[in-house]
Structures are given as structure tokens and as C-alpha cells.
């Protein structure tokens, strides 16, 4: 996790307001301009539950980018990473805001429409009324759906559009004035395939285990907190460029439950096999089978003294996060 010094380097005008690191206020700088901002974190410092407040001027500039910033709040591992993402989005937003006041020549529109027709309208998910924002859709080789948002400036195609994607790694476009949207789209497809193994690994985890956090992971999210049992979980950080390698693992739970798992992982690291899936590797190194959500909910809820049952429905609280759970159990004939 990045510390206060890293935050000070990235945003020297954003200062902590309490000793617990749950409130920050100050300014974020982009294109030589300072914008007032306040960030309030919950006690557990989880970014996904943070509240971001800003001046009306900054709010107006970031209008239309809220969904991107919300995704980043859910996927960034710490506040420093989020501030880097925020500054990047703000730079793009400022650039596009300035471009709105620049009259666009007829050649801009004719070139853009021609490029869209060459690309194929079946690949276009959205075009705004001003023909300045275009969203393209693509399906990777595993059938996953993806979007790329293009923000075009008045100098297109001399200058490339800004590209926003839901990737765990930066997406840099190679561009020359004679290029078109097809070239960006092909680079987008190539980037999707380069991340195939990363998404395969996380899709298997999401489908076969109980992922506690994030609740609704974006494609850019690299972490998963997986329930193991007995109120124990493991938080893993997967390297998107090397998804088949041993991820960073951090166990959460009581020491007497967690320490044996740490020992097994340390003793068996040499057995990691990059030829099998990440989830299978973790299970073999730890000597466990990751249980599904349905299995864990049933065995905890039935054994918790605070749970109650009405006919074939069991009510209780999740031992990991204290959220209310409801589970239907099978009725046995007497």
C-alpha cells in the first residue's frame, strides 16, 4: 500500500485532516490549475465506500466522467493510485472542455463519419450529438464484452483521440495522421487478447469461489478477497502482465487459523506450476478446496448462535462483513 509520502509527491496540496487518514482536503492540480477537493474515507479505508466532494467548477468539468471515476474507486488499491487516475481523467476532461470552444471544420465531421463507416456501425455502441465522443464495442476470444471510449479533439485526425478503457494496465495508442479509427480498434483488440489470461484467471475465481471484495469487480480490478472458511479469507493481488505467477497473498482472520496457511504457502512456493490455473495452484499450495458461497453461507448460518430459522429460510449475519444474509435450506421429511 502506498504511504503518505507517495501521496505528498503526487498531490502536494492535498493534506490529511485527521490522524487516522480518513479525511483529506486541498487541491488537485491539472494543466497549471488548482481545483478544490475533499475526500472522506470510511474507518476501514476502503476506497469503494469513499465520498468525493469538489467545487462546482471541478464537478462541471468532470461531468460525463463520473462512471469512470466510480470504477477507479472500486479498482484502485489505495488513495495514491486513485489520485493518479483522477488527475489523468481531469487532464483529458480539461482538454476536451477547451476543445468544445474551438469550431470544428467540415473536414472533421466528414473524416469522422467516413472512419465510422469504414469501421462498421455494428462496432459502434454510442456517438454523442456533437460527434465528439464515440464508444466502440468489442468481444474478446472468450466472449467477454468490452468498451473503449474515444474523446476526439478538433484536430482529429492530425491528433489521436483520447482513449478510455477498463484495463488493469495503461493503454497507449500508436498513431500517425494517416491513421483512422480502424487502427485504434485493432490495437484495442490486440490489447484485449494480451489480457486474456489475466481475465481468465479472475473469471475462474469469481465463478468458483466466494469473492468478498470487490462486490462488483471491474475489468481493471486486480485484487480479490476470497473466503476460505472459519472466518478466514485471503486477499490476492494478481499481476495483469504475469497472471500465471504466484500473486501477492495476505491472509485475514484469527492467528491460529491464518498462521498454518501462511506456513503452507511459504513452504510450498516452489511447487507453483504456471501451466495450471491460478486458482488450482493456490488450492494445491494451501492444501484446500475453495468453497463456494452457497456452501459457506449454509454451514455458517446454521452454526451461528445469532441465526434463526423460519420454515425453510435461515436468517443471520455474514461473519466476514456482518451484512444480513438469507438462505433457503432443504426441508427434511419427518
Coordinates of N, CA and C in Angstrom, one line a residue, residues 10-160:
X10 N 2.6 13.0 -5.2 CA 1.6 13.1 -6.3 C 0.7 14.3 -6.2
X11 N 0.3 14.6 -5.0 CA -0.7 15.7 -4.7 C -0.2 16.5 -3.5
X12 N 0.8 17.3 -3.7 CA 1.3 18.1 -2.5 C 0.4 19.0 -1.9
X13 N -0.7 19.4 -2.6 CA -1.7 20.3 -2.0 C -2.9 19.6 -1.4
X14 N -2.8 18.3 -1.3 CA -3.9 17.5 -0.7 C -3.4 17.0 0.7
X15 N -4.0 17.5 1.8 CA -3.4 17.3 3.1 C -4.4 16.5 4.0
X16 N -3.9 15.6 4.9 CA -4.8 14.9 5.8 C -5.4 15.8 6.8
X17 N -6.6 15.6 7.2 CA -7.3 16.4 8.1 C -7.5 15.7 9.5
X18 N -7.1 14.5 9.6 CA -7.1 13.8 10.9 C -6.0 12.8 11.0
X19 N -5.7 12.3 12.2 CA -4.6 11.4 12.4 C -4.9 10.0 11.9
X20 N -6.1 9.7 11.6 CA -6.5 8.3 11.2 C -6.4 8.2 9.7
X21 N -6.2 9.2 8.9 CA -6.1 9.1 7.5 C -7.4 8.9 6.8
X22 N -8.5 9.4 7.4 CA -9.8 9.1 6.8 C -10.4 10.4 6.1
X23 N -9.7 11.5 6.3 CA -10.2 12.8 5.6 C -9.0 13.5 5.0
X24 N -9.2 13.9 3.8 CA -8.2 14.7 3.1 C -8.9 15.9 2.4
X25 N -8.2 17.0 2.4 CA -8.8 18.2 1.8 C -7.6 19.1 1.2
X26 N -7.9 19.7 0.1 CA -6.9 20.5 -0.5 C -7.2 20.7 -2.0
X27 N -6.2 20.6 -2.8 CA -6.3 20.9 -4.2 C -5.7 19.8 -5.1
X28 N -6.3 19.5 -6.2 CA -5.7 18.6 -7.2 C -5.3 19.6 -8.4
X29 N -4.1 19.4 -8.9 CA -3.6 20.2 -9.9 C -3.6 19.6 -11.3
X30 N -4.0 20.3 -12.3 CA -4.0 19.8 -13.7 C -3.9 21.0 -14.6
X31 N -3.0 20.9 -15.6 CA -2.8 22.0 -16.6 C -2.5 23.3 -15.9
X32 N -1.8 23.3 -14.8 CA -1.4 24.5 -14.1 C -2.6 25.1 -13.3
X33 N -3.7 24.4 -13.2 CA -4.9 25.0 -12.4 C -5.1 24.1 -11.2
X34 N -5.5 24.7 -10.1 CA -5.8 24.0 -8.9 C -7.3 24.0 -8.7
X35 N -7.8 22.8 -8.3 CA -9.2 22.5 -8.1 C -9.4 22.0 -6.7
X36 N -10.4 22.6 -5.9 CA -10.6 22.2 -4.6 C -11.3 20.9 -4.5
X37 N -10.9 20.0 -3.6 CA -11.4 18.7 -3.5 C -11.3 18.2 -2.0
X38 N -12.3 17.4 -1.6 CA -12.3 16.8 -0.3 C -12.6 15.3 -0.4
X39 N -11.8 14.5 0.2 CA -12.1 13.0 0.1 C -12.3 12.5 1.5
X40 N -13.4 11.8 1.8 CA -13.7 11.2 3.1 C -13.7 9.7 2.9
X41 N -12.9 9.0 3.7 CA -12.8 7.6 3.7 C -13.5 7.0 4.9
X42 N -14.0 5.8 4.8 CA -14.6 5.1 6.0 C -13.5 4.6 6.9
X43 N -13.9 4.2 8.1 CA -12.9 3.7 9.1 C -12.0 2.6 8.5
X44 N -12.5 1.7 7.7 CA -11.7 0.7 7.1 C -10.8 1.1 5.9
X45 N -11.0 2.4 5.6 CA -10.2 3.0 4.5 C -10.4 2.4 3.1
X46 N -11.6 1.7 3.0 CA -12.0 1.1 1.7 C -12.4 2.2 0.7
X47 N -11.7 2.3 -0.4 CA -11.9 3.4 -1.4 C -13.3 3.3 -2.0
X48 N -13.8 2.0 -2.1 CA -15.1 1.9 -2.8 C -16.2 2.6 -2.0
X49 N -16.0 2.8 -0.7 CA -17.0 3.5 0.1 C -16.7 4.9 0.4
X50 N -15.7 5.4 -0.3 CA -15.2 6.8 -0.1 C -16.2 7.8 -0.7
X51 N -16.2 9.0 -0.1 CA -17.1 10.1 -0.6 C -16.2 11.2 -1.1
X52 N -16.3 11.6 -2.4 CA -15.5 12.6 -3.0 C -16.4 13.9 -3.2
X53 N -15.9 15.0 -2.6 CA -16.6 16.2 -2.7 C -15.7 17.2 -3.4
X54 N -16.3 18.1 -4.3 CA -15.4 19.0 -5.0 C -16.2 20.3 -5.3
X55 N -15.5 21.3 -5.8 CA -16.1 22.6 -6.1 C -17.0 22.4 -7.3
X56 N -17.9 23.3 -7.5 CA -18.9 23.2 -8.6 C -18.1 23.3 -9.9
X57 N -17.0 24.0 -10.0 CA -16.2 24.2 -11.2 C -15.6 22.8 -11.6
X58 N -15.0 22.1 -10.6 CA -14.5 20.8 -10.9 C -15.6 19.8 -11.3
X59 N -16.7 19.9 -10.6 CA -17.8 19.0 -10.8 C -18.3 19.1 -12.3
X60 N -18.4 20.4 -12.7 CA -18.8 20.7 -14.1 C -17.9 20.1 -15.1
X61 N -16.6 20.2 -14.9 CA -15.6 19.7 -15.8 C -15.6 18.2 -15.9
X62 N -15.8 17.6 -14.7 CA -15.8 16.1 -14.7 C -17.2 15.5 -15.1
X63 N -18.2 16.3 -15.4 CA -19.5 15.8 -15.8 C -19.3 14.9 -17.0
X64 N -19.9 13.7 -17.0 CA -19.7 12.8 -18.0 C -18.6 11.7 -17.8
X65 N -17.8 12.0 -16.7 CA -16.7 11.1 -16.4 C -17.0 10.4 -15.0
X66 N -18.2 10.6 -14.5 CA -18.4 10.0 -13.1 C -18.3 8.5 -13.1
X67 N -18.9 7.9 -14.2 CA -18.8 6.4 -14.2 C -17.4 5.9 -14.2
X68 N -16.5 6.6 -14.9 CA -15.1 6.2 -14.9 C -14.5 6.3 -13.6
X69 N -14.7 7.5 -12.9 CA -14.1 7.7 -11.6 C -14.7 6.7 -10.6
X70 N -16.0 6.3 -10.7 CA -16.5 5.3 -9.8 C -15.9 4.0 -10.0
X71 N -15.6 3.6 -11.2 CA -14.9 2.4 -11.5 C -13.5 2.4 -10.8
X72 N -12.8 3.6 -11.0 CA -11.5 3.7 -10.4 C -11.5 3.6 -8.9
X73 N -12.6 4.1 -8.2 CA -12.7 4.0 -6.8 C -12.8 2.5 -6.4
X74 N -13.5 1.7 -7.2 CA -13.6 0.3 -6.9 C -12.4 -0.5 -7.2
X75 N -11.6 -0.1 -8.1 CA -10.5 -0.9 -8.6 C -9.1 -0.5 -8.0
X76 N -8.9 0.8 -7.7 CA -7.6 1.3 -7.2 C -7.3 0.7 -5.8
X77 N -6.1 0.2 -5.6 CA -5.8 -0.4 -4.3 C -5.6 0.6 -3.2
X78 N -5.3 1.9 -3.5 CA -5.1 2.9 -2.4 C -5.4 4.3 -3.0
X79 N -5.3 5.3 -2.0 CA -5.7 6.6 -2.4 C -4.7 7.2 -3.4
X80 N -3.5 6.9 -3.3 CA -2.5 7.5 -4.2 C -2.8 7.0 -5.6
X81 N -3.1 5.8 -5.8 CA -3.4 5.3 -7.2 C -4.7 6.0 -7.7
X82 N -5.7 6.2 -6.8 CA -6.9 6.9 -7.3 C -6.6 8.3 -7.7
X83 N -5.7 9.0 -6.9 CA -5.4 10.4 -7.3 C -4.7 10.5 -8.6
X84 N -3.8 9.5 -8.9 CA -3.2 9.5 -10.2 C -4.2 9.3 -11.3
X85 N -5.2 8.4 -11.1 CA -6.2 8.2 -12.1 C -7.1 9.4 -12.2
X86 N -7.4 10.1 -11.1 CA -8.2 11.3 -11.1 C -7.5 12.4 -11.9
X87 N -6.2 12.6 -11.7 CA -5.5 13.6 -12.4 C -5.5 13.3 -13.9
X88 N -5.3 12.0 -14.3 CA -5.3 11.7 -15.7 C -6.7 12.0 -16.4
X89 N -7.8 11.6 -15.7 CA -9.1 11.9 -16.2 C -9.3 13.4 -16.3
X90 N -8.9 14.1 -15.3 CA -9.1 15.6 -15.2 C -8.3 16.2 -16.4
X91 N -7.1 15.7 -16.7 CA -6.4 16.3 -17.8 C -7.1 16.1 -19.1
X92 N -7.7 14.9 -19.3 CA -8.5 14.6 -20.5 C -9.7 15.5 -20.6
X93 N -10.4 15.6 -19.4 CA -11.6 16.4 -19.4 C -11.4 17.9 -19.7
X94 N -10.3 18.4 -19.1 CA -9.9 19.8 -19.4 C -9.6 20.0 -20.9
X95 N -8.9 19.1 -21.4 CA -8.5 19.2 -22.8 C -9.8 19.2 -23.7
X96 N -10.7 18.3 -23.4 CA -12.0 18.2 -24.2 C -12.9 19.4 -23.9
X97 N -12.9 20.0 -22.7 CA -13.7 21.2 -22.4 C -13.2 22.3 -23.2
X98 N -11.9 22.5 -23.3 CA -11.3 23.6 -24.2 C -11.6 23.4 -25.6
X99 N -11.6 22.1 -26.1 CA -11.9 21.8 -27.5 C -13.3 22.2 -27.9
X100 N -14.2 22.2 -26.9 CA -15.6 22.4 -27.2 C -15.8 23.9 -27.7
X101 N -14.9 24.7 -27.4 CA -15.0 26.1 -27.8 C -14.2 26.4 -29.1
X102 N -13.6 25.4 -29.6 CA -12.9 25.5 -30.9 C -13.8 25.1 -32.0
X103 N -14.2 25.9 -33.0 CA -15.0 25.5 -34.1 C -14.4 24.4 -34.9
X104 N -15.2 23.4 -35.2 CA -14.6 22.2 -35.9 C -14.9 22.4 -37.4
X105 N -13.9 22.2 -38.2 CA -14.1 22.4 -39.7 C -15.0 21.3 -40.3
X106 N -15.6 21.5 -41.4 CA -16.4 20.5 -42.1 C -15.6 19.2 -42.3
X107 N -14.3 19.3 -42.5 CA -13.4 18.1 -42.8 C -13.4 17.2 -41.6
X108 N -13.5 17.8 -40.4 CA -13.5 16.9 -39.2 C -14.7 16.0 -39.2
X109 N -15.9 16.5 -39.5 CA -17.1 15.6 -39.5 C -17.1 14.6 -40.6
X110 N -16.7 15.1 -41.8 CA -16.7 14.2 -42.9 C -15.7 13.0 -42.7
X111 N -14.5 13.4 -42.1 CA -13.5 12.4 -41.9 C -14.0 11.4 -40.8
X112 N -14.6 11.9 -39.8 CA -15.1 11.0 -38.7 C -16.2 10.1 -39.2
X113 N -17.1 10.6 -39.9 CA -18.2 9.8 -40.4 C -17.6 8.7 -41.4
X114 N -16.7 9.1 -42.2 CA -16.1 8.1 -43.1 C -15.4 7.0 -42.3
X115 N -14.6 7.4 -41.3 CA -13.9 6.4 -40.5 C -14.9 5.5 -39.8
X116 N -16.0 6.0 -39.3 CA -17.0 5.2 -38.6 C -17.7 4.2 -39.6
X117 N -17.9 4.6 -40.8 CA -18.5 3.7 -41.9 C -17.5 2.7 -42.3
X118 N -16.2 3.0 -42.4 CA -15.2 2.0 -42.7 C -15.0 1.0 -41.5
X119 N -15.1 1.5 -40.3 CA -15.1 0.6 -39.2 C -16.2 -0.3 -39.1
X120 N -17.4 0.2 -39.4 CA -18.6 -0.6 -39.3 C -19.5 -0.2 -38.2
X121 N -20.7 0.2 -38.5 CA -21.6 0.8 -37.4 C -22.0 -0.3 -36.4
X122 N -21.8 -1.6 -36.8 CA -22.1 -2.7 -35.8 C -21.1 -2.7 -34.7
X123 N -20.0 -2.0 -34.8 CA -19.0 -1.9 -33.7 C -19.1 -0.7 -32.9
X124 N -20.1 0.2 -33.3 CA -20.3 1.4 -32.6 C -21.4 1.3 -31.5
X125 N -21.0 1.6 -30.3 CA -22.0 1.5 -29.2 C -22.7 2.8 -28.9
X126 N -22.0 3.9 -29.2 CA -22.6 5.2 -28.8 C -21.8 6.3 -29.5
X127 N -22.6 7.3 -30.0 CA -22.0 8.5 -30.5 C -22.8 9.7 -30.0
X128 N -22.2 10.7 -29.4 CA -22.9 11.8 -28.9 C -23.4 12.8 -30.0
X129 N -24.3 13.7 -29.7 CA -24.9 14.5 -30.7 C -23.9 15.5 -31.3
X130 N -22.8 15.8 -30.6 CA -21.8 16.7 -31.1 C -20.7 16.0 -31.9
X131 N -20.8 14.7 -32.0 CA -19.8 13.9 -32.7 C -18.4 14.2 -32.1
X132 N -18.3 14.2 -30.8 CA -17.0 14.4 -30.1 C -16.7 13.2 -29.2
X133 N -17.6 12.4 -28.9 CA -17.4 11.2 -28.1 C -18.0 10.0 -28.8
X134 N -17.2 9.0 -28.9 CA -17.6 7.7 -29.6 C -17.2 6.6 -28.7
X135 N -18.1 5.6 -28.5 CA -17.8 4.4 -27.8 C -17.9 3.2 -28.7
X136 N -16.8 2.4 -28.8 CA -16.8 1.3 -29.6 C -16.8 0.0 -28.8
X137 N -17.5 -1.0 -29.3 CA -17.7 -2.3 -28.5 C -16.9 -3.4 -29.2
X138 N -16.4 -4.3 -28.4 CA -15.7 -5.4 -29.0 C -15.9 -6.6 -28.0
X139 N -15.7 -7.8 -28.6 CA -15.8 -9.1 -27.9 C -14.5 -9.8 -28.0
X140 N -13.9 -10.2 -26.9 CA -12.7 -10.9 -27.0 C -12.9 -12.4 -27.3
X141 N -11.9 -13.2 -27.4 CA -12.0 -14.5 -27.9 C -12.7 -15.4 -27.0
X142 N -13.0 -15.0 -25.7 CA -13.8 -15.8 -24.7 C -15.2 -15.2 -24.6
X143 N -15.6 -14.3 -25.5 CA -16.9 -13.8 -25.5 C -17.2 -12.7 -24.5
X144 N -16.2 -12.2 -23.8 CA -16.4 -11.1 -22.9 C -16.6 -9.8 -23.7
X145 N -17.5 -8.9 -23.2 CA -17.8 -7.7 -23.9 C -17.0 -6.5 -23.3
X146 N -16.4 -5.7 -24.1 CA -15.6 -4.6 -23.7 C -16.0 -3.3 -24.5
X147 N -15.7 -2.2 -23.9 CA -15.9 -0.9 -24.5 C -14.7 0.0 -24.5
X148 N -14.5 0.8 -25.5 CA -13.4 1.8 -25.5 C -14.1 3.1 -25.8
X149 N -13.8 4.2 -25.0 CA -14.4 5.5 -25.2 C -13.4 6.4 -25.8
X150 N -13.8 7.0 -26.9 CA -12.9 7.9 -27.6 C -13.4 9.3 -27.5
X151 N -12.5 10.2 -27.0 CA -12.8 11.6 -26.9 C -12.0 12.3 -28.0
X152 N -12.6 12.8 -29.0 CA -12.0 13.4 -30.2 C -11.8 14.9 -30.1
X153 N -10.7 15.4 -30.4 CA -10.5 16.9 -30.4 C -10.6 17.5 -31.8
X154 N -10.6 18.8 -31.9 CA -10.9 19.4 -33.1 C -9.8 19.2 -34.2
X155 N -8.7 18.7 -33.8 CA -7.6 18.5 -34.7 C -7.6 17.0 -35.3
X156 N -8.6 16.2 -34.9 CA -8.6 14.9 -35.5 C -8.8 15.0 -37.0
X157 N -8.1 14.1 -37.8 CA -7.2 13.0 -37.4 C -5.7 13.4 -37.3
X158 N -5.4 14.6 -37.3 CA -4.0 15.0 -37.2 C -3.5 14.6 -35.8
X159 N -4.4 14.7 -34.8 CA -4.1 14.3 -33.4 C -5.0 13.1 -33.1
X160 N -4.5 12.1 -32.3 CA -5.4 11.0 -32.0 C -6.4 11.3 -30.9

